[in-house]
Short mmCIF file of N, CA and C and ligand atoms in Angstrom, two decimals:
data_model
loop_
_atom_site.label_atom_id
_atom_site.label_comp_id
_atom_site.label_asym_id
_atom_site.label_seq_id
_atom_site.Cartn_x
_atom_site.Cartn_y
_atom_site.Cartn_z
N MET A 538 85.82 104.97 14.86
CA MET A 538 86.40 106.28 14.48
C MET A 538 87.88 106.29 14.82
N LYS A 539 88.68 106.76 13.88
CA LYS A 539 90.12 106.59 14.09
C LYS A 539 90.74 107.63 15.03
N ASN A 540 89.98 108.69 15.35
CA ASN A 540 90.52 109.66 16.29
C ASN A 540 90.07 109.42 17.73
N ILE A 541 89.48 108.25 17.97
CA ILE A 541 88.97 107.94 19.31
C ILE A 541 89.43 106.56 19.76
N ASP A 542 89.95 106.48 20.98
CA ASP A 542 90.30 105.19 21.58
C ASP A 542 89.10 104.70 22.40
N VAL A 543 88.73 103.45 22.22
CA VAL A 543 87.62 102.89 23.00
C VAL A 543 88.06 102.70 24.46
N MET A 544 87.27 103.21 25.38
CA MET A 544 87.56 102.98 26.80
C MET A 544 86.60 101.93 27.36
N ILE A 545 85.30 102.08 27.05
CA ILE A 545 84.29 101.10 27.47
C ILE A 545 83.50 100.72 26.22
N ASP A 546 83.58 99.47 25.80
CA ASP A 546 82.92 99.11 24.54
C ASP A 546 81.41 98.93 24.74
N ALA A 547 80.71 98.84 23.61
CA ALA A 547 79.24 98.84 23.62
C ALA A 547 78.67 97.66 24.42
N ALA A 548 79.26 96.48 24.26
CA ALA A 548 78.74 95.30 24.96
C ALA A 548 78.90 95.44 26.47
N THR A 549 80.04 95.99 26.89
CA THR A 549 80.29 96.19 28.32
C THR A 549 79.31 97.21 28.90
N LEU A 550 79.05 98.26 28.14
CA LEU A 550 78.07 99.27 28.56
C LEU A 550 76.69 98.64 28.74
N GLN A 551 76.27 97.91 27.71
CA GLN A 551 74.92 97.33 27.74
C GLN A 551 74.76 96.33 28.88
N ASP A 552 75.80 95.51 29.12
CA ASP A 552 75.74 94.55 30.23
C ASP A 552 75.59 95.26 31.57
N ARG A 553 76.36 96.34 31.73
CA ARG A 553 76.34 97.06 33.02
C ARG A 553 74.99 97.77 33.21
N VAL A 554 74.43 98.31 32.12
CA VAL A 554 73.13 98.98 32.23
C VAL A 554 72.05 97.97 32.63
N LEU A 555 72.14 96.76 32.08
CA LEU A 555 71.18 95.72 32.47
C LEU A 555 71.31 95.39 33.95
N GLU A 556 72.56 95.31 34.44
CA GLU A 556 72.78 95.03 35.88
C GLU A 556 72.20 96.14 36.74
N LEU A 557 72.44 97.38 36.35
CA LEU A 557 71.91 98.51 37.12
C LEU A 557 70.38 98.46 37.14
N GLY A 558 69.79 98.16 35.98
CA GLY A 558 68.34 98.07 35.88
C GLY A 558 67.77 96.99 36.80
N ALA A 559 68.47 95.85 36.83
CA ALA A 559 68.02 94.74 37.68
C ALA A 559 68.10 95.12 39.16
N GLN A 560 69.18 95.80 39.51
CA GLN A 560 69.38 96.25 40.90
C GLN A 560 68.29 97.25 41.31
N ILE A 561 68.01 98.19 40.41
CA ILE A 561 66.97 99.20 40.67
C ILE A 561 65.60 98.52 40.77
N THR A 562 65.36 97.54 39.93
CA THR A 562 64.09 96.80 39.96
C THR A 562 63.89 96.14 41.33
N ARG A 563 64.95 95.53 41.84
CA ARG A 563 64.87 94.88 43.16
C ARG A 563 64.66 95.92 44.26
N ASP A 564 65.46 96.99 44.23
CA ASP A 564 65.42 97.98 45.31
C ASP A 564 64.11 98.76 45.36
N TYR A 565 63.50 98.97 44.21
CA TYR A 565 62.27 99.77 44.15
C TYR A 565 61.02 98.91 44.01
N ALA A 566 61.13 97.62 44.29
CA ALA A 566 59.99 96.72 44.15
C ALA A 566 58.78 97.27 44.90
N GLY A 567 57.62 97.30 44.24
CA GLY A 567 56.39 97.80 44.87
C GLY A 567 56.25 99.31 44.79
N ARG A 568 57.26 99.98 44.25
CA ARG A 568 57.19 101.43 44.10
C ARG A 568 57.28 101.81 42.63
N GLU A 569 57.03 103.06 42.37
CA GLU A 569 57.02 103.55 40.99
C GLU A 569 58.01 104.70 40.88
N PRO A 570 59.28 104.40 40.56
CA PRO A 570 60.27 105.48 40.55
C PRO A 570 60.06 106.47 39.41
N THR A 571 60.43 107.71 39.66
CA THR A 571 60.49 108.72 38.60
C THR A 571 61.95 108.94 38.25
N LEU A 572 62.29 108.62 37.01
CA LEU A 572 63.66 108.79 36.54
C LEU A 572 63.81 110.22 36.03
N VAL A 573 64.69 110.98 36.67
CA VAL A 573 64.92 112.37 36.27
C VAL A 573 66.27 112.42 35.56
N ALA A 574 66.23 112.47 34.23
CA ALA A 574 67.48 112.45 33.47
C ALA A 574 67.94 113.87 33.19
N ILE A 575 69.25 114.05 33.22
CA ILE A 575 69.83 115.37 33.00
C ILE A 575 70.26 115.49 31.54
N MET A 576 69.65 116.45 30.85
CA MET A 576 69.93 116.66 29.42
C MET A 576 71.30 117.30 29.24
N LYS A 577 71.92 117.11 28.09
CA LYS A 577 71.40 116.20 27.09
C LYS A 577 72.06 114.83 27.26
N GLY A 578 73.20 114.83 27.91
CA GLY A 578 74.05 113.64 27.93
C GLY A 578 73.40 112.38 28.43
N ALA A 579 72.53 112.49 29.47
CA ALA A 579 72.01 111.28 30.11
C ALA A 579 70.84 110.66 29.35
N VAL A 580 70.41 111.27 28.27
CA VAL A 580 69.24 110.81 27.54
C VAL A 580 69.45 109.42 26.94
N PHE A 581 70.66 109.16 26.47
CA PHE A 581 70.97 107.85 25.88
C PHE A 581 70.96 106.77 26.97
N PHE A 582 71.61 107.06 28.07
CA PHE A 582 71.64 106.16 29.22
C PHE A 582 70.23 105.92 29.73
N LEU A 583 69.44 106.98 29.84
CA LEU A 583 68.06 106.88 30.31
C LEU A 583 67.26 105.89 29.47
N ALA A 584 67.40 106.02 28.16
CA ALA A 584 66.59 105.20 27.25
C ALA A 584 66.88 103.71 27.47
N ASP A 585 68.13 103.36 27.67
CA ASP A 585 68.49 101.96 27.91
C ASP A 585 68.15 101.53 29.34
N LEU A 586 68.45 102.40 30.31
CA LEU A 586 68.20 102.06 31.72
C LEU A 586 66.71 101.85 31.98
N ALA A 587 65.88 102.75 31.46
CA ALA A 587 64.43 102.66 31.70
C ALA A 587 63.89 101.33 31.22
N ARG A 588 64.42 100.85 30.07
CA ARG A 588 63.94 99.59 29.52
C ARG A 588 64.51 98.39 30.25
N ALA A 589 65.53 98.62 31.07
CA ALA A 589 66.12 97.54 31.88
C ALA A 589 65.46 97.44 33.26
N ILE A 590 64.53 98.37 33.54
CA ILE A 590 63.83 98.37 34.83
C ILE A 590 62.45 97.74 34.63
N ASP A 591 62.18 96.69 35.39
CA ASP A 591 60.93 95.96 35.23
C ASP A 591 59.91 96.43 36.27
N LEU A 592 59.60 97.72 36.20
CA LEU A 592 58.62 98.36 37.10
C LEU A 592 57.95 99.47 36.31
N PRO A 593 56.78 99.93 36.74
CA PRO A 593 56.24 101.13 36.10
C PRO A 593 57.13 102.32 36.47
N VAL A 594 57.58 103.06 35.50
CA VAL A 594 58.42 104.23 35.79
C VAL A 594 57.84 105.47 35.12
N CYS A 595 58.13 106.63 35.72
CA CYS A 595 57.83 107.90 35.07
C CYS A 595 59.17 108.49 34.63
N ILE A 596 59.13 109.27 33.57
CA ILE A 596 60.33 109.88 33.02
C ILE A 596 60.20 111.39 33.09
N GLU A 597 61.21 112.05 33.59
CA GLU A 597 61.28 113.52 33.55
C GLU A 597 62.66 113.93 33.05
N LEU A 598 62.74 115.11 32.49
CA LEU A 598 64.01 115.63 32.01
C LEU A 598 64.30 116.97 32.66
N MET A 599 65.55 117.17 33.02
CA MET A 599 66.00 118.48 33.49
C MET A 599 67.21 118.89 32.68
N GLY A 600 67.30 120.17 32.41
CA GLY A 600 68.48 120.70 31.75
C GLY A 600 69.19 121.65 32.69
N VAL A 601 70.49 121.53 32.76
CA VAL A 601 71.27 122.45 33.60
C VAL A 601 72.50 122.90 32.81
N SER A 602 72.96 124.09 33.13
CA SER A 602 74.25 124.48 32.57
C SER A 602 75.08 125.06 33.69
N SER A 603 76.32 124.68 33.71
CA SER A 603 77.19 125.16 34.79
C SER A 603 78.29 126.04 34.20
N TYR A 604 78.56 127.08 34.89
CA TYR A 604 79.65 127.97 34.49
C TYR A 604 80.80 127.72 35.42
N GLN A 605 81.91 127.30 34.85
CA GLN A 605 83.07 127.08 35.71
C GLN A 605 84.25 127.88 35.21
N GLY A 606 85.16 128.16 36.09
CA GLY A 606 86.32 128.96 35.72
C GLY A 606 85.94 130.42 35.59
N GLY A 607 86.85 131.24 35.16
CA GLY A 607 86.58 132.67 35.01
C GLY A 607 86.13 133.29 36.31
N GLU A 608 85.21 134.20 36.20
CA GLU A 608 84.72 134.92 37.38
C GLU A 608 83.83 134.05 38.25
N SER A 609 83.02 133.21 37.57
CA SER A 609 82.00 132.47 38.31
C SER A 609 82.63 131.35 39.12
N THR A 610 82.05 131.09 40.26
CA THR A 610 82.56 130.02 41.13
C THR A 610 81.62 128.83 41.02
N GLY A 611 81.46 128.34 39.78
CA GLY A 611 80.67 127.15 39.57
C GLY A 611 79.19 127.35 39.80
N GLU A 612 78.63 128.39 39.23
CA GLU A 612 77.20 128.62 39.35
C GLU A 612 76.46 127.67 38.40
N VAL A 613 75.39 127.07 38.89
CA VAL A 613 74.61 126.17 38.06
C VAL A 613 73.23 126.80 37.83
N ARG A 614 72.72 126.66 36.62
CA ARG A 614 71.46 127.29 36.25
C ARG A 614 70.56 126.23 35.61
N ILE A 615 69.26 126.26 35.95
CA ILE A 615 68.32 125.33 35.33
C ILE A 615 67.86 125.91 33.99
N THR A 616 68.04 125.15 32.92
CA THR A 616 67.63 125.60 31.59
C THR A 616 66.35 124.90 31.12
N HIS A 617 66.01 123.81 31.79
CA HIS A 617 64.76 123.10 31.47
C HIS A 617 64.32 122.40 32.75
N ASP A 618 63.06 122.61 33.12
CA ASP A 618 62.61 122.01 34.38
C ASP A 618 61.65 120.84 34.11
N VAL A 619 61.43 120.05 35.15
CA VAL A 619 60.52 118.91 35.05
C VAL A 619 59.10 119.38 34.73
N SER A 620 58.25 118.45 34.30
CA SER A 620 56.93 118.82 33.79
C SER A 620 55.81 118.68 34.81
N ALA A 621 56.13 118.21 36.01
CA ALA A 621 55.08 117.93 37.01
C ALA A 621 55.65 118.13 38.41
N PRO A 622 54.77 118.25 39.43
CA PRO A 622 55.28 118.37 40.80
C PRO A 622 56.04 117.10 41.23
N MET A 623 57.13 117.29 41.94
CA MET A 623 57.96 116.16 42.36
C MET A 623 57.65 115.74 43.80
N ARG A 624 56.77 116.47 44.46
CA ARG A 624 56.43 116.17 45.85
C ARG A 624 55.89 114.74 45.98
N GLY A 625 56.44 114.03 46.96
CA GLY A 625 55.94 112.69 47.26
C GLY A 625 56.40 111.59 46.32
N ARG A 626 57.22 111.93 45.34
CA ARG A 626 57.66 110.91 44.38
C ARG A 626 59.00 110.29 44.78
N HIS A 627 59.23 109.10 44.28
CA HIS A 627 60.52 108.44 44.48
C HIS A 627 61.41 108.81 43.31
N LEU A 628 62.27 109.80 43.53
CA LEU A 628 63.09 110.34 42.44
C LEU A 628 64.43 109.62 42.35
N LEU A 629 64.77 109.26 41.13
CA LEU A 629 66.09 108.70 40.85
C LEU A 629 66.72 109.56 39.75
N VAL A 630 67.71 110.33 40.12
CA VAL A 630 68.37 111.21 39.16
C VAL A 630 69.30 110.37 38.30
N VAL A 631 69.15 110.48 37.00
CA VAL A 631 69.95 109.69 36.05
C VAL A 631 70.92 110.63 35.35
N GLU A 632 72.21 110.41 35.59
CA GLU A 632 73.24 111.30 35.04
C GLU A 632 74.27 110.50 34.27
N ASP A 633 74.84 111.11 33.25
CA ASP A 633 75.84 110.43 32.44
C ASP A 633 77.17 110.31 33.19
N ILE A 634 77.64 111.44 33.71
CA ILE A 634 78.97 111.41 34.32
C ILE A 634 79.02 112.42 35.46
N ILE A 635 79.69 112.05 36.54
CA ILE A 635 79.91 112.98 37.64
C ILE A 635 81.40 113.23 37.75
N ASP A 636 81.76 114.48 37.58
CA ASP A 636 83.17 114.87 37.58
C ASP A 636 83.48 115.54 38.92
N THR A 637 83.32 116.85 39.00
CA THR A 637 83.54 117.53 40.27
C THR A 637 82.39 117.30 41.25
N GLY A 638 81.22 116.96 40.74
CA GLY A 638 80.05 116.76 41.59
C GLY A 638 79.25 118.03 41.80
N LEU A 639 79.73 119.12 41.26
CA LEU A 639 79.06 120.41 41.46
C LEU A 639 77.64 120.40 40.90
N THR A 640 77.48 119.90 39.68
CA THR A 640 76.16 119.87 39.04
C THR A 640 75.20 119.02 39.87
N MET A 641 75.65 117.85 40.28
CA MET A 641 74.78 116.95 41.04
C MET A 641 74.43 117.51 42.41
N LYS A 642 75.39 118.17 43.04
CA LYS A 642 75.13 118.76 44.36
C LYS A 642 74.00 119.80 44.24
N PHE A 643 74.09 120.63 43.21
CA PHE A 643 73.06 121.63 42.97
C PHE A 643 71.71 120.97 42.70
N LEU A 644 71.71 119.97 41.85
CA LEU A 644 70.46 119.29 41.49
C LEU A 644 69.80 118.63 42.70
N LEU A 645 70.61 118.00 43.52
CA LEU A 645 70.05 117.30 44.69
C LEU A 645 69.45 118.30 45.67
N GLU A 646 70.11 119.43 45.86
CA GLU A 646 69.55 120.46 46.75
C GLU A 646 68.24 121.00 46.17
N ASN A 647 68.24 121.21 44.86
CA ASN A 647 67.06 121.73 44.19
C ASN A 647 65.89 120.76 44.28
N LEU A 648 66.15 119.48 44.02
CA LEU A 648 65.08 118.48 44.03
C LEU A 648 64.61 118.18 45.45
N GLN A 649 65.54 118.18 46.40
CA GLN A 649 65.18 117.91 47.80
C GLN A 649 64.20 118.96 48.31
N ALA A 650 64.36 120.19 47.85
CA ALA A 650 63.49 121.29 48.28
C ALA A 650 62.05 121.10 47.79
N ARG A 651 61.85 120.17 46.86
CA ARG A 651 60.49 119.92 46.35
C ARG A 651 59.80 118.78 47.11
N HIS A 652 60.42 118.31 48.18
CA HIS A 652 59.85 117.31 49.07
C HIS A 652 59.47 115.99 48.40
N PRO A 653 60.44 115.35 47.73
CA PRO A 653 60.15 114.01 47.20
C PRO A 653 60.05 113.01 48.35
N ALA A 654 59.45 111.84 48.07
CA ALA A 654 59.40 110.77 49.08
C ALA A 654 60.79 110.19 49.30
N SER A 655 61.58 110.13 48.22
CA SER A 655 62.97 109.69 48.33
C SER A 655 63.74 110.28 47.15
N LEU A 656 65.06 110.31 47.31
CA LEU A 656 65.90 110.95 46.29
C LEU A 656 67.22 110.19 46.20
N LYS A 657 67.48 109.57 45.06
CA LYS A 657 68.72 108.82 44.89
C LYS A 657 69.37 109.19 43.56
N VAL A 658 70.60 108.73 43.41
CA VAL A 658 71.40 109.08 42.23
C VAL A 658 71.88 107.83 41.51
N CYS A 659 71.69 107.83 40.20
CA CYS A 659 72.25 106.78 39.34
C CYS A 659 73.13 107.44 38.30
N ALA A 660 74.43 107.20 38.37
CA ALA A 660 75.37 107.80 37.42
C ALA A 660 76.06 106.70 36.64
N LEU A 661 76.09 106.84 35.33
CA LEU A 661 76.76 105.84 34.51
C LEU A 661 78.25 105.80 34.82
N ILE A 662 78.85 107.00 34.97
CA ILE A 662 80.29 107.08 35.18
C ILE A 662 80.62 108.05 36.31
N GLU A 663 81.52 107.63 37.16
CA GLU A 663 82.09 108.54 38.15
C GLU A 663 83.56 108.70 37.83
N LYS A 664 84.00 109.95 37.77
CA LYS A 664 85.43 110.20 37.54
C LYS A 664 86.15 110.27 38.87
N LYS A 665 87.34 109.70 38.88
CA LYS A 665 88.19 109.82 40.07
C LYS A 665 88.79 111.21 40.09
N THR A 666 88.02 112.16 40.58
CA THR A 666 88.46 113.55 40.61
C THR A 666 88.53 114.00 42.06
N ALA A 667 89.60 114.63 42.43
CA ALA A 667 89.69 115.20 43.77
C ALA A 667 88.73 116.39 43.82
N THR A 668 87.77 116.36 44.71
CA THR A 668 86.75 117.40 44.69
C THR A 668 86.17 117.67 46.08
N ALA A 669 85.67 118.89 46.22
CA ALA A 669 85.06 119.28 47.48
C ALA A 669 83.56 119.01 47.47
N ASN A 670 83.03 118.61 46.31
CA ASN A 670 81.58 118.45 46.17
C ASN A 670 81.14 117.00 46.09
N LYS A 671 81.83 116.11 46.79
CA LYS A 671 81.49 114.70 46.70
C LYS A 671 80.02 114.46 47.02
N VAL A 672 79.34 113.78 46.12
CA VAL A 672 77.95 113.42 46.38
C VAL A 672 77.85 111.91 46.47
N ALA A 673 76.90 111.44 47.26
CA ALA A 673 76.69 110.00 47.40
C ALA A 673 76.03 109.48 46.12
N ILE A 674 76.65 108.49 45.48
CA ILE A 674 76.09 107.89 44.27
C ILE A 674 75.53 106.53 44.67
N ASP A 675 74.22 106.35 44.50
CA ASP A 675 73.58 105.11 44.93
C ASP A 675 73.78 103.99 43.92
N TYR A 676 73.75 104.33 42.63
CA TYR A 676 73.97 103.36 41.55
C TYR A 676 75.01 103.93 40.62
N ARG A 677 76.10 103.17 40.46
CA ARG A 677 77.25 103.67 39.70
C ARG A 677 77.62 102.64 38.66
N GLY A 678 77.69 103.06 37.41
CA GLY A 678 78.03 102.12 36.35
C GLY A 678 79.50 101.78 36.32
N PHE A 679 80.33 102.82 36.20
CA PHE A 679 81.78 102.65 36.07
C PHE A 679 82.50 103.77 36.79
N VAL A 680 83.69 103.47 37.27
CA VAL A 680 84.57 104.51 37.79
C VAL A 680 85.75 104.60 36.83
N ILE A 681 86.07 105.82 36.38
CA ILE A 681 87.18 105.98 35.42
C ILE A 681 88.19 107.00 35.93
N ASP A 682 89.37 106.95 35.35
CA ASP A 682 90.38 107.96 35.66
C ASP A 682 89.93 109.30 35.11
N ASP A 683 90.58 110.35 35.57
CA ASP A 683 90.20 111.71 35.20
C ASP A 683 90.64 112.03 33.77
N ARG A 684 89.93 111.44 32.80
CA ARG A 684 90.17 111.70 31.38
C ARG A 684 88.89 112.28 30.80
N PHE A 685 88.99 113.07 29.73
CA PHE A 685 87.80 113.59 29.09
C PHE A 685 87.27 112.54 28.11
N VAL A 686 86.05 112.09 28.32
CA VAL A 686 85.49 111.00 27.51
C VAL A 686 84.28 111.48 26.71
N VAL A 687 84.02 110.78 25.61
CA VAL A 687 82.88 111.10 24.75
C VAL A 687 82.14 109.80 24.40
N GLY A 688 80.94 109.97 23.86
CA GLY A 688 80.16 108.83 23.39
C GLY A 688 79.06 108.44 24.35
N TYR A 689 78.07 107.67 23.82
CA TYR A 689 76.93 107.21 24.60
C TYR A 689 76.29 108.38 25.36
N GLY A 690 76.13 109.49 24.66
CA GLY A 690 75.52 110.68 25.25
C GLY A 690 76.50 111.79 25.56
N LEU A 691 77.74 111.42 25.84
CA LEU A 691 78.73 112.44 26.23
C LEU A 691 79.31 113.12 25.00
N ASP A 692 79.46 114.43 25.09
CA ASP A 692 79.88 115.19 23.91
C ASP A 692 81.18 115.95 24.12
N TYR A 693 81.75 116.31 22.98
CA TYR A 693 82.80 117.33 22.96
C TYR A 693 82.32 118.32 21.91
N GLY A 694 81.95 119.53 22.34
CA GLY A 694 81.40 120.51 21.42
C GLY A 694 80.16 120.01 20.70
N GLU A 695 79.31 119.30 21.46
CA GLU A 695 78.03 118.75 20.96
C GLU A 695 78.20 117.57 20.00
N LYS A 696 79.41 117.14 19.76
CA LYS A 696 79.61 115.99 18.87
C LYS A 696 79.91 114.73 19.66
N TYR A 697 79.83 113.61 18.98
CA TYR A 697 80.18 112.27 19.49
C TYR A 697 79.13 111.64 20.42
N ARG A 698 78.01 112.33 20.65
CA ARG A 698 77.00 111.75 21.56
C ARG A 698 76.48 110.42 21.05
N ASN A 699 76.47 110.24 19.74
CA ASN A 699 75.82 109.08 19.13
C ASN A 699 76.75 107.86 19.00
N LEU A 700 77.92 107.90 19.59
CA LEU A 700 78.78 106.70 19.57
C LEU A 700 78.16 105.60 20.45
N HIS A 701 78.36 104.36 20.08
CA HIS A 701 77.84 103.22 20.84
C HIS A 701 78.70 102.90 22.05
N PHE A 702 79.87 103.53 22.12
CA PHE A 702 80.84 103.21 23.18
C PHE A 702 81.30 104.51 23.86
N ILE A 703 82.03 104.35 24.95
CA ILE A 703 82.67 105.49 25.61
C ILE A 703 84.13 105.49 25.17
N GLY A 704 84.59 106.63 24.69
CA GLY A 704 85.96 106.68 24.20
C GLY A 704 86.68 107.96 24.61
N VAL A 705 87.98 107.95 24.34
CA VAL A 705 88.84 109.10 24.65
C VAL A 705 89.34 109.69 23.33
N LEU A 706 89.18 110.99 23.17
CA LEU A 706 89.69 111.66 21.96
C LEU A 706 91.21 111.63 21.97
N LYS A 707 91.77 111.31 20.80
CA LYS A 707 93.23 111.29 20.71
C LYS A 707 93.76 112.70 20.46
P1 LIG B 1695 80.54 118.21 37.32
O1 LIG B 1695 79.57 119.28 37.74
O2 LIG B 1695 81.97 118.68 37.39
O3 LIG B 1695 80.36 116.91 38.07
O4 LIG B 1695 80.33 117.98 35.79
C1 LIG B 1695 79.32 117.22 35.31
C2 LIG B 1695 78.99 117.57 33.87
O5 LIG B 1695 80.14 117.97 33.11
C3 LIG B 1695 78.46 116.35 33.21
O6 LIG B 1695 77.06 116.31 33.33
C4 LIG B 1695 78.93 116.50 31.79
O7 LIG B 1695 77.98 117.23 31.05
C5 LIG B 1695 80.20 117.30 31.86
N1 LIG B 1695 81.38 116.43 31.82
C6 LIG B 1695 82.24 116.15 32.82
N2 LIG B 1695 83.22 115.34 32.43
C7 LIG B 1695 82.98 115.08 31.12
C8 LIG B 1695 83.66 114.25 30.14
O8 LIG B 1695 84.69 113.60 30.37
N3 LIG B 1695 83.10 114.23 28.90
C9 LIG B 1695 81.98 114.92 28.58
N4 LIG B 1695 81.31 115.69 29.47
C10 LIG B 1695 81.81 115.76 30.73
MG1 LIG B 1696 75.70 116.38 31.66
#
């Protein structure tokens, strides 16, 4: 697309997802992780990551929306919840991108309250953003500068999610 500069090409993405999957396979050997993907952006990453993990996995989806700026001070709301109890499970939250960390901080507090056996984070992209909500990322695909990116699940006004690469709008 001529209005988008490629930042991370498709082959680089796929290679890194395979590496993350291999790492998760080693770390969770003998266990059955539940991948909790955050809609809608992480769905593309989830589909590739899950197939790169050589273990039995369960898949769950959560939807959240965050209100930032204006009157609200970053309130996060659940728009779609998981389909089963999370108690006693090994949860791995799968997210497309962590910017301020506000969304992930909320999600981790919410999921921790359900008493999982363990709770970790796998984010495809971490932005170098100065933030008060730093969360520990256990599996990180890429670290990028603070630019607005689209593709491979990430949208601008619900568009560009279906790009094979991560790019920057010109
Ligand atoms: P945070 O709560 O500030 O960490 O924001 C995380 C959410 O904002 C992500 O799940 C994305 O939905 C969205 N987001 C943040 N940065 C970008 C971007 O560069 N492109 C597309 N969506 C983004
Ligand atoms: Mg998102």
